[in-house]
Amino acid sequence: MKFSVTILGSNSAFPAFGRFPSAQVINFNESLFLVDCGEGTQIQMSRYKIRRSRIDHIFISHLHGDHVYGLPGLLTSYAQLSRREPLRITGPKGIRELIDTTLKLSHARTGFDILFTELSADHGETVLRTPGLHVTAFPLNHRITTYGYLFEEQPRPLNVRKECIDMYQLTTEQILDLKSGKDIILNGNTIPALEMTLPAEPERAYAYCSDTAYSDKILEYIRGVQVIYHETTFMDDLGELAAFSKHSTTRQAARIAELAKAGALITGHYSSRYRDLGPLLDETRTFFPATYLGLDGRTYHIGPEGITHVEAPDRN
Ligand SMILES: [Zn+2]
Ligand SMILES: [Zn+2]
């Protein structure tokens, strides 16, 4: 089952060196979820062939412009393209006022419902539940109220061994029982589900952590995830600036990935002082070897142990 993240914007503050402000799309089994929507997100969507019509849920980390100023434009595009399906937007308290005010002052009308979920809790909160995926918002440590998002695949049914289906001519009801782990009765004998099934693939999880100062409080939410996207706005020598602006350094992001026992770390939200990101990647890898440079247009596929492969865009 597909579980991947495509970065649409990896820069902080403003666009620079071909990098756009924060936005990314999670693809879970062909359902698309947009996380943050900085300026230029629509341009990146068309460049990297993300169909915006397939997005029904948008998660916003915080209301700093580099994470949200692309959203009014996206909404008015939906209106002009005659969208009818409701759109769910989850973000910190104030997201509704920001959008409502912008649309009202622009005299923009949408022909679809926008369903807001406004967050203000200082603890984790599940904000989406589907049979296959749960999304939990959890507080980060930034200059304004900010949430990270944890995407957790839900346990899948067991796989019934094909040779058993044929050999015992199992009924649909028996197969469903086995899939859910229930033993079945065959000719008066109890057959344990364990003998007739193969284990399901382990569940995978992805955590989005941006923007934030170093905070080990987030570990309770992200422990054991396969992949973490954690901001690395600054390199290690700018720790004081990171603390002042409530951002993180390479070393701090790596430390979080290490303490969380993550399979892989994706860096991002780079300061515009870094044109060349090679040194930033090298430095992060000295602290956490399974680090991948987050770059606009790249798609990172999430497997049971971390990132299975990275797809680069046709053009950048
Ligand atoms: Zn930011
Ligand atoms: Zn910010």
PDB file of C-alpha atoms in Angstrom, residues 165-283:
ATOM      1  CA  ILE A 165      -8.134 -21.459   1.050  1.00  0.00           C
ATOM      2  CA  ASP A 166      -7.827 -24.008  -1.770  1.00  0.00           C
ATOM      3  CA  MET A 167      -7.061 -27.028   0.390  1.00  0.00           C
ATOM      4  CA  TYR A 168      -9.893 -26.532   2.898  1.00  0.00           C
ATOM      5  CA  GLN A 169     -12.266 -24.766   0.483  1.00  0.00           C
ATOM      6  CA  LEU A 170     -12.815 -22.028   3.026  1.00  0.00           C
ATOM      7  CA  THR A 171     -16.034 -20.040   2.947  1.00  0.00           C
ATOM      8  CA  THR A 172     -16.038 -16.226   2.780  1.00  0.00           C
ATOM      9  CA  GLU A 173     -17.158 -16.134   6.401  1.00  0.00           C
ATOM     10  CA  GLN A 174     -14.265 -18.369   7.486  1.00  0.00           C
ATOM     11  CA  ILE A 175     -11.777 -16.238   5.535  1.00  0.00           C
ATOM     12  CA  LEU A 176     -13.070 -13.066   7.199  1.00  0.00           C
ATOM     13  CA  ASP A 177     -12.787 -14.717  10.636  1.00  0.00           C
ATOM     14  CA  LEU A 178      -9.203 -15.755   9.934  1.00  0.00           C
ATOM     15  CA  LYS A 179      -8.304 -12.284   8.640  1.00  0.00           C
ATOM     16  CA  SER A 180      -9.439 -10.784  11.925  1.00  0.00           C
ATOM     17  CA  GLY A 181      -7.397 -13.366  13.868  1.00  0.00           C
ATOM     18  CA  LYS A 182     -10.288 -15.625  14.937  1.00  0.00           C
ATOM     19  CA  ASP A 183      -9.793 -19.396  15.013  1.00  0.00           C
ATOM     20  CA  ILE A 184     -12.227 -21.435  12.884  1.00  0.00           C
ATOM     21  CA  ILE A 185     -13.879 -24.874  13.231  1.00  0.00           C
ATOM     22  CA  LEU A 186     -13.230 -27.357  10.424  1.00  0.00           C
ATOM     23  CA  ASN A 187     -14.841 -30.824  10.611  1.00  0.00           C
ATOM     24  CA  GLY A 188     -15.255 -30.388  14.338  1.00  0.00           C
ATOM     25  CA  ASN A 189     -11.623 -29.398  14.900  1.00  0.00           C
ATOM     26  CA  THR A 190     -10.510 -25.946  15.979  1.00  0.00           C
ATOM     27  CA  ILE A 191      -7.921 -24.570  13.542  1.00  0.00           C
ATOM     28  CA  PRO A 192      -5.883 -21.701  14.960  1.00  0.00           C
ATOM     29  CA  ALA A 193      -5.794 -18.559  12.804  1.00  0.00           C
ATOM     30  CA  LEU A 194      -2.024 -18.532  13.346  1.00  0.00           C
ATOM     31  CA  GLU A 195      -1.648 -21.689  11.228  1.00  0.00           C
ATOM     32  CA  MET A 196      -3.723 -20.431   8.326  1.00  0.00           C
ATOM     33  CA  THR A 197      -2.437 -16.863   8.005  1.00  0.00           C
ATOM     34  CA  LEU A 198       0.655 -14.827   7.286  1.00  0.00           C
ATOM     35  CA  PRO A 199       1.285 -11.716   9.383  1.00  0.00           C
ATOM     36  CA  ALA A 200       0.184  -8.398   7.912  1.00  0.00           C
ATOM     37  CA  GLU A 201       2.905  -5.896   7.046  1.00  0.00           C
ATOM     38  CA  PRO A 202       3.866  -3.821  10.100  1.00  0.00           C
ATOM     39  CA  GLU A 203       2.145  -0.461  10.349  1.00  0.00           C
ATOM     40  CA  ARG A 204       4.094   2.603   9.255  1.00  0.00           C
ATOM     41  CA  ALA A 205       4.024   6.165  10.572  1.00  0.00           C
ATOM     42  CA  TYR A 206       5.229   9.569   9.403  1.00  0.00           C
ATOM     43  CA  ALA A 207       5.674  12.672  11.564  1.00  0.00           C
ATOM     44  CA  TYR A 208       5.783  16.292  10.368  1.00  0.00           C
ATOM     45  CA  CYS A 209       7.620  18.562  12.825  1.00  0.00           C
ATOM     46  CA  SER A 210       7.919  22.167  11.625  1.00  0.00           C
ATOM     47  CA  ASP A 211       8.370  24.868  12.857  1.00  0.00           C
ATOM     48  CA  THR A 212       9.866  24.109  16.240  1.00  0.00           C
ATOM     49  CA  ALA A 213      12.706  24.659  18.633  1.00  0.00           C
ATOM     50  CA  TYR A 214      14.291  21.514  20.007  1.00  0.00           C
ATOM     51  CA  SER A 215      11.665  19.851  22.180  1.00  0.00           C
ATOM     52  CA  ASP A 216      11.946  16.350  23.563  1.00  0.00           C
ATOM     53  CA  LYS A 217       8.320  16.637  24.709  1.00  0.00           C
ATOM     54  CA  ILE A 218       7.306  15.639  21.179  1.00  0.00           C
ATOM     55  CA  LEU A 219       8.937  12.229  21.626  1.00  0.00           C
ATOM     56  CA  GLU A 220       5.863  10.796  23.320  1.00  0.00           C
ATOM     57  CA  TYR A 221       3.981  11.298  20.044  1.00  0.00           C
ATOM     58  CA  ILE A 222       6.589  10.329  17.485  1.00  0.00           C
ATOM     59  CA  ARG A 223       8.514   7.497  19.162  1.00  0.00           C
ATOM     60  CA  GLY A 224       9.157   4.610  16.788  1.00  0.00           C
ATOM     61  CA  VAL A 225       7.969   6.320  13.603  1.00  0.00           C
ATOM     62  CA  GLN A 226       9.507   5.152  10.357  1.00  0.00           C
ATOM     63  CA  VAL A 227      10.132   8.665   9.016  1.00  0.00           C
ATOM     64  CA  ILE A 228      10.345  12.113  10.614  1.00  0.00           C
ATOM     65  CA  TYR A 229      10.345  15.377   8.713  1.00  0.00           C
ATOM     66  CA  HIS A 230      11.996  17.763  11.179  1.00  0.00           C
ATOM     67  CA  GLU A 231      12.977  21.293  10.383  1.00  0.00           C
ATOM     68  CA  THR A 232      16.696  22.066  10.154  1.00  0.00           C
ATOM     69  CA  THR A 233      16.528  25.811   9.609  1.00  0.00           C
ATOM     70  CA  PHE A 234      20.140  26.319  10.734  1.00  0.00           C
ATOM     71  CA  MET A 235      23.418  24.459  10.852  1.00  0.00           C
ATOM     72  CA  ASP A 236      24.976  23.575  14.159  1.00  0.00           C
ATOM     73  CA  ASP A 237      27.071  26.761  14.530  1.00  0.00           C
ATOM     74  CA  LEU A 238      23.903  28.903  14.678  1.00  0.00           C
ATOM     75  CA  GLY A 239      22.416  27.296  17.778  1.00  0.00           C
ATOM     76  CA  GLU A 240      21.892  30.641  19.502  1.00  0.00           C
ATOM     77  CA  LEU A 241      19.949  32.037  16.571  1.00  0.00           C
ATOM     78  CA  ALA A 242      17.893  28.838  16.462  1.00  0.00           C
ATOM     79  CA  ALA A 243      17.042  29.171  20.163  1.00  0.00           C
ATOM     80  CA  PHE A 244      16.176  32.873  19.758  1.00  0.00           C
ATOM     81  CA  SER A 245      13.905  32.325  16.757  1.00  0.00           C
ATOM     82  CA  LYS A 246      12.544  29.006  18.057  1.00  0.00           C
ATOM     83  CA  HIS A 247      13.823  26.951  15.196  1.00  0.00           C
ATOM     84  CA  SER A 248      16.108  23.907  15.168  1.00  0.00           C
ATOM     85  CA  THR A 249      19.619  23.083  14.045  1.00  0.00           C
ATOM     86  CA  THR A 250      20.847  20.025  12.188  1.00  0.00           C
ATOM     87  CA  ARG A 251      22.183  18.531  15.404  1.00  0.00           C
ATOM     88  CA  GLN A 252      18.886  19.062  17.244  1.00  0.00           C
ATOM     89  CA  ALA A 253      16.767  17.501  14.480  1.00  0.00           C
ATOM     90  CA  ALA A 254      19.152  14.545  14.385  1.00  0.00           C
ATOM     91  CA  ARG A 255      18.936  14.173  18.167  1.00  0.00           C
ATOM     92  CA  ILE A 256      15.143  14.029  18.000  1.00  0.00           C
ATOM     93  CA  ALA A 257      15.319  11.388  15.241  1.00  0.00           C
ATOM     94  CA  GLU A 258      17.798   9.380  17.307  1.00  0.00           C
ATOM     95  CA  LEU A 259      15.808   9.589  20.552  1.00  0.00           C
ATOM     96  CA  ALA A 260      12.606   8.709  18.682  1.00  0.00           C
ATOM     97  CA  LYS A 261      14.401   5.683  17.173  1.00  0.00           C
ATOM     98  CA  ALA A 262      13.127   6.810  13.779  1.00  0.00           C
ATOM     99  CA  GLY A 263      14.059   4.868  10.671  1.00  0.00           C
ATOM    100  CA  ALA A 264      14.875   8.004   8.707  1.00  0.00           C
ATOM    101  CA  LEU A 265      15.005  11.774   8.982  1.00  0.00           C
ATOM    102  CA  ILE A 266      14.072  14.239   6.231  1.00  0.00           C
ATOM    103  CA  THR A 267      15.503  17.738   6.672  1.00  0.00           C
ATOM    104  CA  GLY A 268      13.815  20.969   5.584  1.00  0.00           C
ATOM    105  CA  HIS A 269      12.724  24.582   6.224  1.00  0.00           C
ATOM    106  CA  TYR A 270      16.184  25.795   5.264  1.00  0.00           C
ATOM    107  CA  SER A 271      17.393  29.301   5.974  1.00  0.00           C
ATOM    108  CA  SER A 272      17.946  31.321   2.817  1.00  0.00           C
ATOM    109  CA  ARG A 273      21.566  31.853   3.904  1.00  0.00           C
ATOM    110  CA  TYR A 274      22.266  28.332   2.542  1.00  0.00           C
ATOM    111  CA  ARG A 275      22.384  28.181  -1.245  1.00  0.00           C
ATOM    112  CA  ASP A 276      24.280  24.888  -1.247  1.00  0.00           C
ATOM    113  CA  LEU A 277      22.691  22.315   1.071  1.00  0.00           C
ATOM    114  CA  GLY A 278      25.491  19.749   0.732  1.00  0.00           C
ATOM    115  CA  PRO A 279      27.269  20.840   3.948  1.00  0.00           C
ATOM    116  CA  LEU A 280      23.950  20.857   5.839  1.00  0.00           C
ATOM    117  CA  LEU A 281      23.240  17.276   4.752  1.00  0.00           C
ATOM    118  CA  ASP A 282      26.779  16.144   5.582  1.00  0.00           C
ATOM    119  CA  GLU A 283      26.581  17.724   9.019  1.00  0.00           C
TER     120      GLU A 283
END
